[in-house]
PDB file of C-alpha atoms and ligand atoms in Angstrom:
ATOM      1  CA  MET A   1      40.684 209.011 -36.075  1.00  0.00           C
ATOM      2  CA  SER A   2      44.332 207.804 -34.983  1.00  0.00           C
ATOM      3  CA  ARG A   3      42.723 205.473 -32.193  1.00  0.00           C
ATOM      4  CA  LEU A   4      40.714 203.972 -34.932  1.00  0.00           C
ATOM      5  CA  ILE A   5      43.424 203.349 -37.196  1.00  0.00           C
ATOM      6  CA  ARG A   6      45.602 201.822 -34.397  1.00  0.00           C
ATOM      7  CA  ASP A   7      42.699 199.450 -34.027  1.00  0.00           C
ATOM      8  CA  LEU A   8      42.762 198.753 -37.538  1.00  0.00           C
ATOM      9  CA  CYS A   9      46.151 198.023 -38.253  1.00  0.00           C
ATOM     10  CA  GLY A  10      48.430 198.610 -35.222  1.00  0.00           C
ATOM     11  CA  VAL A  11      50.172 201.814 -36.852  1.00  0.00           C
ATOM     12  CA  VAL A  12      50.045 204.907 -34.445  1.00  0.00           C
ATOM     13  CA  ILE A  13      50.026 208.004 -35.883  1.00  0.00           C
ATOM     14  CA  ASP A  14      51.789 210.991 -33.904  1.00  0.00           C
ATOM     15  CA  GLU A  15      48.912 213.419 -33.273  1.00  0.00           C
ATOM     16  CA  HIS A  16      51.182 215.983 -34.697  1.00  0.00           C
ATOM     17  CA  LYS A  17      50.842 214.346 -37.999  1.00  0.00           C
ATOM     18  CA  GLY A  18      47.159 215.041 -38.005  1.00  0.00           C
ATOM     19  CA  TYR A  19      47.763 216.398 -41.407  1.00  0.00           C
ATOM     20  CA  LEU A  20      48.931 213.135 -42.796  1.00  0.00           C
ATOM     21  CA  ILE A  21      45.563 211.437 -42.080  1.00  0.00           C
ATOM     22  CA  GLU A  22      43.856 214.414 -43.569  1.00  0.00           C
ATOM     23  CA  GLN A  23      46.088 214.333 -46.710  1.00  0.00           C
ATOM     24  CA  ARG A  24      45.371 210.462 -47.186  1.00  0.00           C
ATOM     25  CA  LEU A  25      42.045 210.154 -45.644  1.00  0.00           C
ATOM     26  CA  THR A  26      40.763 213.159 -48.092  1.00  0.00           C
ATOM     27  CA  PRO A  27      39.688 211.191 -50.991  1.00  0.00           C
ATOM     28  CA  ILE A  28      37.784 208.173 -49.289  1.00  0.00           C
ATOM     29  CA  ALA A  29      36.035 210.835 -47.229  1.00  0.00           C
ATOM     30  CA  ASP A  30      34.971 212.415 -51.055  1.00  0.00           C
ATOM     31  CA  GLU A  31      34.260 208.475 -52.275  1.00  0.00           C
ATOM     32  CA  TYR A  32      31.811 208.073 -49.188  1.00  0.00           C
ATOM     33  CA  ASN A  33      30.116 211.320 -49.468  1.00  0.00           C
ATOM     34  CA  CYS A  34      31.499 212.350 -45.822  1.00  0.00           C
ATOM     35  CA  LYS A  35      31.313 216.077 -45.158  1.00  0.00           C
ATOM     36  CA  SER A  36      33.596 216.023 -42.171  1.00  0.00           C
ATOM     37  CA  PHE A  37      36.330 213.569 -40.643  1.00  0.00           C
ATOM     38  CA  SER A  38      34.314 213.330 -37.584  1.00  0.00           C
ATOM     39  CA  GLU A  39      31.450 211.507 -40.103  1.00  0.00           C
ATOM     40  CA  LEU A  40      34.030 209.477 -41.629  1.00  0.00           C
ATOM     41  CA  TYR A  41      35.389 208.513 -38.500  1.00  0.00           C
ATOM     42  CA  HIS A  42      31.743 207.536 -37.197  1.00  0.00           C
ATOM     43  CA  LYS A  43      30.864 205.510 -40.764  1.00  0.00           C
ATOM     44  CA  LEU A  44      34.076 203.858 -40.528  1.00  0.00           C
ATOM     45  CA  ARG A  45      33.490 202.691 -36.445  1.00  0.00           C
ATOM     46  CA  TYR A  46      30.055 201.613 -36.619  1.00  0.00           C
ATOM     47  CA  THR A  47      29.473 200.377 -40.081  1.00  0.00           C
ATOM     48  CA  HIS A  48      31.927 197.628 -40.053  1.00  0.00           C
ATOM     49  CA  ASP A  49      32.315 197.790 -44.051  1.00  0.00           C
ATOM     50  CA  GLU A  50      35.281 195.790 -44.597  1.00  0.00           C
ATOM     51  CA  ASN A  51      35.825 197.309 -48.126  1.00  0.00           C
ATOM     52  CA  PHE A  52      35.549 200.866 -46.475  1.00  0.00           C
ATOM     53  CA  GLU A  53      38.154 199.654 -43.949  1.00  0.00           C
ATOM     54  CA  GLN A  54      40.448 197.978 -46.307  1.00  0.00           C
ATOM     55  CA  LYS A  55      40.464 201.650 -48.060  1.00  0.00           C
ATOM     56  CA  VAL A  56      41.537 203.082 -45.312  1.00  0.00           C
ATOM     57  CA  ILE A  57      44.124 200.875 -44.397  1.00  0.00           C
ATOM     58  CA  ASP A  58      45.471 200.740 -47.831  1.00  0.00           C
ATOM     59  CA  ALA A  59      45.897 204.719 -47.715  1.00  0.00           C
ATOM     60  CA  ILE A  60      47.079 204.939 -44.289  1.00  0.00           C
ATOM     61  CA  THR A  61      49.838 202.582 -44.162  1.00  0.00           C
ATOM     62  CA  THR A  62      53.229 203.257 -45.468  1.00  0.00           C
ATOM     63  CA  GLN A  63      54.736 200.774 -48.295  1.00  0.00           C
ATOM     64  CA  GLU A  64      58.169 202.157 -48.655  1.00  0.00           C
ATOM     65  CA  THR A  65      60.574 199.308 -49.542  1.00  0.00           C
ATOM     66  CA  LEU A  66      63.409 198.311 -51.703  1.00  0.00           C
ATOM     67  CA  PHE A  67      64.922 195.339 -53.161  1.00  0.00           C
ATOM     68  CA  PHE A  68      67.740 194.198 -50.672  1.00  0.00           C
ATOM     69  CA  ARG A  69      67.112 196.656 -48.037  1.00  0.00           C
ATOM     70  CA  ASP A  70      70.111 197.457 -45.566  1.00  0.00           C
ATOM     71  CA  THR A  71      72.009 194.601 -47.971  1.00  0.00           C
ATOM     72  CA  LEU A  72      73.524 193.123 -44.653  1.00  0.00           C
ATOM     73  CA  PRO A  73      70.758 190.992 -43.391  1.00  0.00           C
ATOM     74  CA  TYR A  74      70.800 189.263 -46.991  1.00  0.00           C
ATOM     75  CA  GLU A  75      74.364 188.895 -46.678  1.00  0.00           C
ATOM     76  CA  ALA A  76      73.794 187.265 -43.880  1.00  0.00           C
ATOM     77  CA  LEU A  77      70.745 184.794 -45.037  1.00  0.00           C
ATOM     78  CA  GLN A  78      73.282 184.086 -47.817  1.00  0.00           C
ATOM     79  CA  TYR A  79      76.371 183.389 -46.028  1.00  0.00           C
ATOM     80  CA  LYS A  80      75.039 182.335 -42.395  1.00  0.00           C
ATOM     81  CA  VAL A  81      71.554 181.765 -41.846  1.00  0.00           C
ATOM     82  CA  LEU A  82      70.874 179.680 -44.713  1.00  0.00           C
ATOM     83  CA  PRO A  83      74.095 177.499 -44.987  1.00  0.00           C
ATOM     84  CA  GLU A  84      73.521 176.529 -41.283  1.00  0.00           C
ATOM     85  CA  LEU A  85      69.506 175.847 -41.863  1.00  0.00           C
ATOM     86  CA  ILE A  86      70.372 173.559 -44.791  1.00  0.00           C
ATOM     87  CA  ASP A  87      73.063 171.822 -42.787  1.00  0.00           C
ATOM     88  CA  ALA A  88      70.743 170.931 -40.017  1.00  0.00           C
ATOM     89  CA  ARG A  89      67.813 170.167 -42.178  1.00  0.00           C
ATOM     90  CA  GLU A  90      69.470 167.759 -44.681  1.00  0.00           C
ATOM     91  CA  LYS A  91      70.635 165.589 -41.298  1.00  0.00           C
ATOM     92  CA  GLN A  92      66.793 164.930 -40.544  1.00  0.00           C
ATOM     93  CA  VAL A  93      64.946 164.038 -43.674  1.00  0.00           C
ATOM     94  CA  ILE A  94      65.299 161.623 -46.422  1.00  0.00           C
ATOM     95  CA  GLY A  95      64.144 163.146 -49.667  1.00  0.00           C
ATOM     96  CA  LYS A  96      63.335 166.724 -50.192  1.00  0.00           C
ATOM     97  CA  THR A  97      65.050 169.316 -47.744  1.00  0.00           C
ATOM     98  CA  ARG A  98      61.997 171.475 -46.515  1.00  0.00           C
ATOM     99  CA  ILE A  99      62.622 175.370 -45.633  1.00  0.00           C
ATOM    100  CA  ARG A 100      59.710 177.633 -45.090  1.00  0.00           C
ATOM    101  CA  ILE A 101      60.495 181.769 -44.750  1.00  0.00           C
ATOM    102  CA  TRP A 102      57.983 184.166 -43.695  1.00  0.00           C
ATOM    103  CA  SER A 103      58.156 187.622 -45.114  1.00  0.00           C
ATOM    104  CA  ALA A 104      55.868 189.069 -42.333  1.00  0.00           C
ATOM    105  CA  ALA A 105      54.794 192.717 -43.781  1.00  0.00           C
ATOM    106  CA  CYS A 106      55.774 192.332 -47.529  1.00  0.00           C
ATOM    107  CA  SER A 107      54.385 195.364 -48.840  1.00  0.00           C
ATOM    108  CA  THR A 108      54.937 195.638 -52.407  1.00  0.00           C
ATOM    109  CA  GLY A 109      56.958 192.412 -52.581  1.00  0.00           C
ATOM    110  CA  GLN A 110      60.810 193.482 -53.200  1.00  0.00           C
ATOM    111  CA  GLU A 111      61.728 191.752 -49.508  1.00  0.00           C
ATOM    112  CA  PRO A 112      60.084 188.432 -50.463  1.00  0.00           C
ATOM    113  CA  TYR A 113      61.770 188.477 -54.011  1.00  0.00           C
ATOM    114  CA  SER A 114      65.201 189.360 -52.851  1.00  0.00           C
ATOM    115  CA  ILE A 115      64.858 186.495 -50.331  1.00  0.00           C
ATOM    116  CA  ALA A 116      64.093 184.036 -52.936  1.00  0.00           C
ATOM    117  CA  MET A 117      66.953 185.495 -55.066  1.00  0.00           C
ATOM    118  CA  VAL A 118      69.264 184.835 -52.591  1.00  0.00           C
ATOM    119  CA  ILE A 119      67.576 181.133 -52.133  1.00  0.00           C
ATOM    120  CA  CYS A 120      68.293 180.906 -55.837  1.00  0.00           C
ATOM    121  CA  GLU A 121      71.935 182.120 -55.649  1.00  0.00           C
ATOM    122  CA  LEU A 122      72.824 179.493 -53.104  1.00  0.00           C
ATOM    123  CA  ILE A 123      70.706 176.641 -54.182  1.00  0.00           C
ATOM    124  CA  PRO A 124      70.743 176.596 -58.045  1.00  0.00           C
ATOM    125  CA  ASP A 125      68.546 173.294 -57.705  1.00  0.00           C
ATOM    126  CA  VAL A 126      66.171 174.715 -55.653  1.00  0.00           C
ATOM    127  CA  HIS A 127      63.278 173.973 -57.791  1.00  0.00           C
ATOM    128  CA  GLU A 128      63.925 170.389 -58.812  1.00  0.00           C
ATOM    129  CA  ASN A 129      65.552 168.849 -55.537  1.00  0.00           C
ATOM    130  CA  TRP A 130      64.465 170.903 -52.632  1.00  0.00           C
ATOM    131  CA  ASP A 131      61.050 171.972 -50.928  1.00  0.00           C
ATOM    132  CA  VAL A 132      61.222 175.762 -50.218  1.00  0.00           C
ATOM    133  CA  GLN A 133      58.703 178.174 -49.937  1.00  0.00           C
ATOM    134  CA  ILE A 134      58.040 181.713 -49.081  1.00  0.00           C
ATOM    135  CA  LEU A 135      55.039 182.981 -47.380  1.00  0.00           C
ATOM    136  CA  ALA A 136      54.923 187.152 -47.969  1.00  0.00           C
ATOM    137  CA  THR A 137      51.713 188.663 -46.027  1.00  0.00           C
ATOM    138  CA  ASP A 138      50.827 192.314 -45.916  1.00  0.00           C
ATOM    139  CA  ILE A 139      47.553 193.792 -44.299  1.00  0.00           C
ATOM    140  CA  SER A 140      47.359 196.088 -47.768  1.00  0.00           C
ATOM    141  CA  ASP A 141      45.465 194.730 -50.492  1.00  0.00           C
ATOM    142  CA  GLU A 142      47.199 197.169 -52.792  1.00  0.00           C
ATOM    143  CA  ALA A 143      50.434 196.051 -51.692  1.00  0.00           C
ATOM    144  CA  ILE A 144      49.799 192.152 -52.053  1.00  0.00           C
ATOM    145  CA  LYS A 145      48.066 192.702 -55.464  1.00  0.00           C
ATOM    146  CA  GLN A 146      51.277 194.478 -56.720  1.00  0.00           C
ATOM    147  CA  ALA A 147      53.675 192.130 -55.123  1.00  0.00           C
ATOM    148  CA  SER A 148      51.856 189.111 -56.503  1.00  0.00           C
ATOM    149  CA  ARG A 149      52.026 190.810 -60.034  1.00  0.00           C
ATOM    150  CA  GLY A 150      55.678 191.108 -59.607  1.00  0.00           C
ATOM    151  CA  GLU A 151      55.691 194.429 -61.924  1.00  0.00           C
ATOM    152  CA  TYR A 152      58.308 196.976 -61.019  1.00  0.00           C
ATOM    153  CA  SER A 153      58.866 200.422 -62.795  1.00  0.00           C
ATOM    154  CA  GLU A 154      62.350 201.449 -63.731  1.00  0.00           C
ATOM    155  CA  TYR A 155      62.446 203.642 -60.383  1.00  0.00           C
ATOM    156  CA  GLU A 156      61.784 200.776 -58.171  1.00  0.00           C
ATOM    157  CA  ILE A 157      64.236 198.431 -59.927  1.00  0.00           C
ATOM    158  CA  GLY A 158      66.830 201.530 -59.269  1.00  0.00           C
ATOM    159  CA  ARG A 159      66.509 200.891 -55.838  1.00  0.00           C
ATOM    160  CA  GLY A 160      68.620 198.212 -54.335  1.00  0.00           C
ATOM    161  CA  MET A 161      68.263 195.723 -57.281  1.00  0.00           C
ATOM    162  CA  LYS A 162      71.933 194.288 -58.560  1.00  0.00           C
ATOM    163  CA  PRO A 163      72.402 194.269 -62.273  1.00  0.00           C
ATOM    164  CA  GLU A 164      73.318 190.612 -62.610  1.00  0.00           C
ATOM    165  CA  MET A 165      70.277 189.834 -60.759  1.00  0.00           C
ATOM    166  CA  LEU A 166      68.192 191.686 -62.519  1.00  0.00           C
ATOM    167  CA  LYS A 167      69.271 190.280 -65.777  1.00  0.00           C
ATOM    168  CA  LYS A 168      68.750 186.653 -64.317  1.00  0.00           C
ATOM    169  CA  TYR A 169      65.495 186.697 -62.477  1.00  0.00           C
ATOM    170  CA  PHE A 170      63.606 189.653 -64.281  1.00  0.00           C
ATOM    171  CA  ILE A 171      62.167 190.005 -67.992  1.00  0.00           C
ATOM    172  CA  LYS A 172      62.132 193.628 -69.603  1.00  0.00           C
ATOM    173  CA  THR A 173      58.494 194.673 -70.244  1.00  0.00           C
ATOM    174  CA  PRO A 174      57.199 198.461 -72.197  1.00  0.00           C
ATOM    175  CA  THR A 175      56.849 199.751 -68.653  1.00  0.00           C
ATOM    176  CA  GLY A 176      59.535 198.174 -66.167  1.00  0.00           C
ATOM    177  CA  TRP A 177      60.453 194.719 -65.473  1.00  0.00           C
ATOM    178  CA  LYS A 178      58.647 191.681 -64.379  1.00  0.00           C
ATOM    179  CA  VAL A 179      59.791 189.126 -62.081  1.00  0.00           C
ATOM    180  CA  ARG A 180      60.420 185.527 -63.957  1.00  0.00           C
ATOM    181  CA  ASP A 181      58.004 182.813 -62.962  1.00  0.00           C
ATOM    182  CA  GLU A 182      60.535 180.483 -61.689  1.00  0.00           C
ATOM    183  CA  LEU A 183      61.684 183.068 -59.027  1.00  0.00           C
ATOM    184  CA  ARG A 184      57.483 184.018 -58.503  1.00  0.00           C
ATOM    185  CA  SER A 185      57.256 180.304 -58.041  1.00  0.00           C
ATOM    186  CA  LEU A 186      58.578 180.115 -54.900  1.00  0.00           C
ATOM    187  CA  ILE A 187      56.163 182.665 -53.284  1.00  0.00           C
ATOM    188  CA  ALA A 188      52.632 182.459 -52.084  1.00  0.00           C
ATOM    189  CA  PHE A 189      51.246 186.054 -51.419  1.00  0.00           C
ATOM    190  CA  ARG A 190      48.531 186.453 -48.926  1.00  0.00           C
ATOM    191  CA  LYS A 191      46.561 189.160 -46.797  1.00  0.00           C
ATOM    192  CA  LEU A 192      47.180 188.750 -43.109  1.00  0.00           C
ATOM    193  CA  ASN A 193      47.054 191.519 -40.434  1.00  0.00           C
ATOM    194  CA  LEU A 194      49.362 190.771 -37.346  1.00  0.00           C
ATOM    195  CA  LEU A 195      47.556 192.079 -34.861  1.00  0.00           C
ATOM    196  CA  LYS A 196      45.043 188.859 -35.655  1.00  0.00           C
ATOM    197  CA  PRO A 197      45.897 185.552 -34.432  1.00  0.00           C
ATOM    198  CA  PHE A 198      48.298 183.334 -37.067  1.00  0.00           C
ATOM    199  CA  VAL A 199      45.970 180.686 -38.064  1.00  0.00           C
ATOM    200  CA  GLY A 200      47.387 178.269 -40.115  1.00  0.00           C
ATOM    201  CA  VAL A 201      50.426 179.660 -40.564  1.00  0.00           C
ATOM    202  CA  GLY A 202      53.965 178.324 -39.793  1.00  0.00           C
ATOM    203  CA  PRO A 203      55.980 176.851 -38.553  1.00  0.00           C
ATOM    204  CA  PHE A 204      58.995 178.861 -40.469  1.00  0.00           C
ATOM    205  CA  ASP A 205      62.504 178.348 -40.409  1.00  0.00           C
ATOM    206  CA  VAL A 206      63.264 181.928 -41.005  1.00  0.00           C
ATOM    207  CA  ILE A 207      60.645 185.078 -40.666  1.00  0.00           C
ATOM    208  CA  PHE A 208      61.343 188.328 -41.826  1.00  0.00           C
ATOM    209  CA  CYS A 209      59.517 191.092 -39.855  1.00  0.00           C
ATOM    210  CA  ARG A 210      61.288 194.343 -40.606  1.00  0.00           C
ATOM    211  CA  ASN A 211      60.142 197.961 -40.531  1.00  0.00           C
ATOM    212  CA  ILE A 212      56.952 197.732 -39.256  1.00  0.00           C
ATOM    213  CA  ALA A 213      56.540 196.810 -35.436  1.00  0.00           C
ATOM    214  CA  ILE A 214      58.291 200.203 -34.754  1.00  0.00           C
ATOM    215  CA  TYR A 215      55.068 201.481 -35.640  1.00  0.00           C
ATOM    216  CA  PHE A 216      53.056 199.587 -33.239  1.00  0.00           C
ATOM    217  CA  GLU A 217      52.384 200.607 -29.364  1.00  0.00           C
ATOM    218  CA  PRO A 218      55.150 198.791 -26.863  1.00  0.00           C
ATOM    219  CA  ASP A 219      52.488 196.303 -25.587  1.00  0.00           C
ATOM    220  CA  VAL A 220      51.234 195.572 -29.341  1.00  0.00           C
ATOM    221  CA  ARG A 221      54.893 194.984 -30.587  1.00  0.00           C
ATOM    222  CA  LYS A 222      55.432 192.728 -27.400  1.00  0.00           C
ATOM    223  CA  ASP A 223      52.813 190.657 -28.372  1.00  0.00           C
ATOM    224  CA  LEU A 224      53.580 190.403 -31.994  1.00  0.00           C
ATOM    225  CA  PHE A 225      56.959 189.338 -31.279  1.00  0.00           C
ATOM    226  CA  LYS A 226      55.416 186.727 -28.498  1.00  0.00           C
ATOM    227  CA  ARG A 227      53.235 185.076 -31.117  1.00  0.00           C
ATOM    228  CA  ILE A 228      56.230 185.100 -33.582  1.00  0.00           C
ATOM    229  CA  THR A 229      58.451 183.061 -31.128  1.00  0.00           C
ATOM    230  CA  GLU A 230      55.213 180.227 -31.189  1.00  0.00           C
ATOM    231  CA  VAL A 231      55.772 180.016 -35.299  1.00  0.00           C
ATOM    232  CA  LEU A 232      59.420 180.280 -35.568  1.00  0.00           C
ATOM    233  CA  THR A 233      61.232 176.571 -35.132  1.00  0.00           C
ATOM    234  CA  PRO A 234      63.496 176.071 -32.127  1.00  0.00           C
ATOM    235  CA  ASP A 235      66.626 176.652 -34.415  1.00  0.00           C
ATOM    236  CA  GLY A 236      64.526 179.144 -36.450  1.00  0.00           C
ATOM    237  CA  TYR A 237      65.990 182.692 -37.617  1.00  0.00           C
ATOM    238  CA  LEU A 238      64.114 186.233 -36.973  1.00  0.00           C
ATOM    239  CA  PHE A 239      65.435 189.365 -38.707  1.00  0.00           C
ATOM    240  CA  VAL A 240      64.049 192.569 -37.790  1.00  0.00           C
ATOM    241  CA  GLY A 241      64.548 196.275 -39.668  1.00  0.00           C
ATOM    242  CA  SER A 242      67.914 197.677 -38.868  1.00  0.00           C
ATOM    243  CA  SER A 243      67.247 200.116 -36.646  1.00  0.00           C
ATOM    244  CA  GLU A 244      64.857 197.873 -34.466  1.00  0.00           C
ATOM    245  CA  SER A 245      66.163 196.025 -31.569  1.00  0.00           C
ATOM    246  CA  LEU A 246      64.404 193.398 -29.464  1.00  0.00           C
ATOM    247  CA  ILE A 247      66.555 193.935 -26.014  1.00  0.00           C
ATOM    248  CA  ASP A 248      63.706 195.312 -24.673  1.00  0.00           C
ATOM    249  CA  ILE A 249      61.178 192.144 -25.673  1.00  0.00           C
ATOM    250  CA  GLY A 250      62.811 190.191 -22.647  1.00  0.00           C
ATOM    251  CA  PRO A 251      64.631 186.998 -22.808  1.00  0.00           C
ATOM    252  CA  GLN A 252      62.636 184.754 -25.415  1.00  0.00           C
ATOM    253  CA  PHE A 253      65.143 185.975 -28.165  1.00  0.00           C
ATOM    254  CA  LYS A 254      68.851 185.655 -28.429  1.00  0.00           C
ATOM    255  CA  PRO A 255      70.830 188.107 -30.818  1.00  0.00           C
ATOM    256  CA  LEU A 256      73.395 186.655 -33.169  1.00  0.00           C
ATOM    257  CA  TYR A 257      76.120 188.917 -34.923  1.00  0.00           C
ATOM    258  CA  HIS A 258      77.304 188.293 -38.489  1.00  0.00           C
ATOM    259  CA  CYS A 259      77.932 190.116 -41.334  1.00  0.00           C
ATOM    260  CA  ARG A 260      77.837 193.229 -39.308  1.00  0.00           C
ATOM    261  CA  THR A 261      74.159 192.929 -38.773  1.00  0.00           C
ATOM    262  CA  VAL A 262      71.959 191.473 -35.927  1.00  0.00           C
ATOM    263  CA  PHE A 263      69.260 188.935 -36.164  1.00  0.00           C
ATOM    264  CA  TYR A 264      67.791 186.668 -33.497  1.00  0.00           C
ATOM    265  CA  GLN A 265      67.008 183.117 -32.379  1.00  0.00           C
ATOM    266  CA  PRO A 266      64.314 181.879 -29.934  1.00  0.00           C
ATOM    267  CA  ASN A 267      66.284 181.497 -26.407  1.00  0.00           C
ATOM    268  CA  LYS A 268      65.811 177.898 -25.162  1.00  0.00           C
ATOM    269  CA  PHE A 269      66.710 178.802 -21.517  1.00  0.00           C
ATOM    270  CA  ALA A 270      64.168 181.773 -21.768  1.00  0.00           C
ATOM    271  CA  ASN A 271      62.556 180.980 -18.497  1.00  0.00           C
ATOM    272  CA  THR A 272      65.511 180.493 -16.614  1.00  0.00           C
ATOM    273  CA  THR A 273      67.401 183.114 -14.281  1.00  0.00           C
ATOM    274  CA  ASP A 274      70.494 182.203 -15.890  1.00  0.00           C
ATOM    275  CA  THR A 275      69.677 182.939 -19.134  1.00  0.00           C
ATOM    276  CA  LEU A 276      68.544 185.888 -18.133  1.00  0.00           C
ATOM    277  CA  THR A 277      71.718 187.392 -17.426  1.00  0.00           C
ATOM    278  CA  THR A 278      73.425 185.761 -20.028  1.00  0.00           C
ATOM    279  CA  VAL A 279      71.229 187.227 -22.655  1.00  0.00           C
ATOM    280  CA  ALA A 280      71.835 190.925 -20.879  1.00  0.00           C
ATOM    281  CA  ALA A 281      75.792 190.135 -21.197  1.00  0.00           C
ATOM    282  CA  ALA A 282      75.460 189.314 -24.760  1.00  0.00           C
ATOM    283  CA  THR A 283      73.564 192.516 -25.172  1.00  0.00           C
TER     284      THR A 283
HETATM  285  C1  SAM B   1      57.365 200.150 -44.178  1.00  0.00           C
HETATM  286  S1  SAM B   1      56.846 198.818 -45.166  1.00  0.00           S
HETATM  287  C2  SAM B   1      58.091 197.308 -44.627  1.00  0.00           C
HETATM  288  C3  SAM B   1      58.142 196.912 -45.791  1.00  0.00           C
HETATM  289  C4  SAM B   1      59.339 195.539 -45.698  1.00  0.00           C
HETATM  290  N1  SAM B   1      59.245 194.703 -44.772  1.00  0.00           N
HETATM  291  C5  SAM B   1      60.705 196.197 -45.737  1.00  0.00           C
HETATM  292  O1  SAM B   1      61.300 196.184 -44.629  1.00  0.00           O
HETATM  293  O2  SAM B   1      60.961 196.763 -46.887  1.00  0.00           O
HETATM  294  C6  SAM B   1      55.462 198.515 -43.757  1.00  0.00           C
HETATM  295  C7  SAM B   1      54.631 197.153 -44.505  1.00  0.00           C
HETATM  296  O3  SAM B   1      53.491 196.773 -43.201  1.00  0.00           O
HETATM  297  C8  SAM B   1      52.400 196.798 -43.453  1.00  0.00           C
HETATM  298  N2  SAM B   1      51.585 196.899 -42.343  1.00  0.00           N
HETATM  299  C9  SAM B   1      51.097 197.729 -41.446  1.00  0.00           C
HETATM  300  N3  SAM B   1      50.065 197.400 -40.740  1.00  0.00           N
HETATM  301  C10 SAM B   1      50.053 195.886 -40.737  1.00  0.00           C
HETATM  302  C11 SAM B   1      49.504 195.049 -40.082  1.00  0.00           C
HETATM  303  N4  SAM B   1      48.902 194.940 -38.960  1.00  0.00           N
HETATM  304  N5  SAM B   1      49.641 193.645 -40.183  1.00  0.00           N
HETATM  305  C12 SAM B   1      50.419 193.275 -41.493  1.00  0.00           C
HETATM  306  N6  SAM B   1      50.945 194.334 -42.098  1.00  0.00           N
HETATM  307  C13 SAM B   1      50.771 195.363 -41.853  1.00  0.00           C
HETATM  308  C14 SAM B   1      52.262 197.960 -44.433  1.00  0.00           C
HETATM  309  O4  SAM B   1      51.039 197.619 -45.245  1.00  0.00           O
HETATM  310  C15 SAM B   1      53.611 198.190 -44.944  1.00  0.00           C
HETATM  311  O5  SAM B   1      53.290 197.233 -46.350  1.00  0.00           O
END
């Protein structure tokens, strides 16, 4: 079963965590009248029923996330990455300056909304005079639905939301809080499996691909970041999770350090021997 899950979404579940699979898939086995996990496995493997597969993906993937997760990447975004991009892009165009950002495994939306709040803080006239869009994608239907609704419980808001941001960008509802339309309008939500080719996606100036590739096998992870380079502008920026590093991926990304955090840019000289040495020295 863990191999099948890996084929569906890339997530590797440790053999010792078989109980996790059992716990999460039992309700689906019941729903599809499977008397055993082996029956569930065969149905899933051979019927190619997309709804069935989606239910398994929704049940098995971990949507753990929070607003402004790890704080420092968002400070680097606000004080370093976006100002540099704005400078570079403003010189290139006449008319509205265009910036594209991708939150590549956005879970229930806290990540793209945090990015959107940073943008609004930095560019108060973003709706009038700028062409800024965030694409937020995830493999989980359920996660994307919640993200798109932009509704959060008090508990979810309590995890990372700053009071001044809550006041400015959310409206109180009887059960919690709802993102204001102005913030929501900066984001397009879409289902996307990171294992599949990125068709009609990009190019992006900034990509957040945080806390997902760590669950993939090394080759799958390497291939993912190779494909990410292809949809990142040459002077674009990539953020990964705080416990992740791209050092082992090879020379195609160079690490940059700011605000006690690390993020990456495509390495223009990735194919030259000189750069291999430079990157190794920098890391
Ligand atoms: C732990 S959450 C991380 C959310 C957010 N990026 C953060 O750092 O807070 C991982 C997310 O990756 C999604 N995911 C798992 N496999 C995926 C795949 N193959 N393609 C796209 N998203 C995937 C899960 O549904 C989940 O929402």
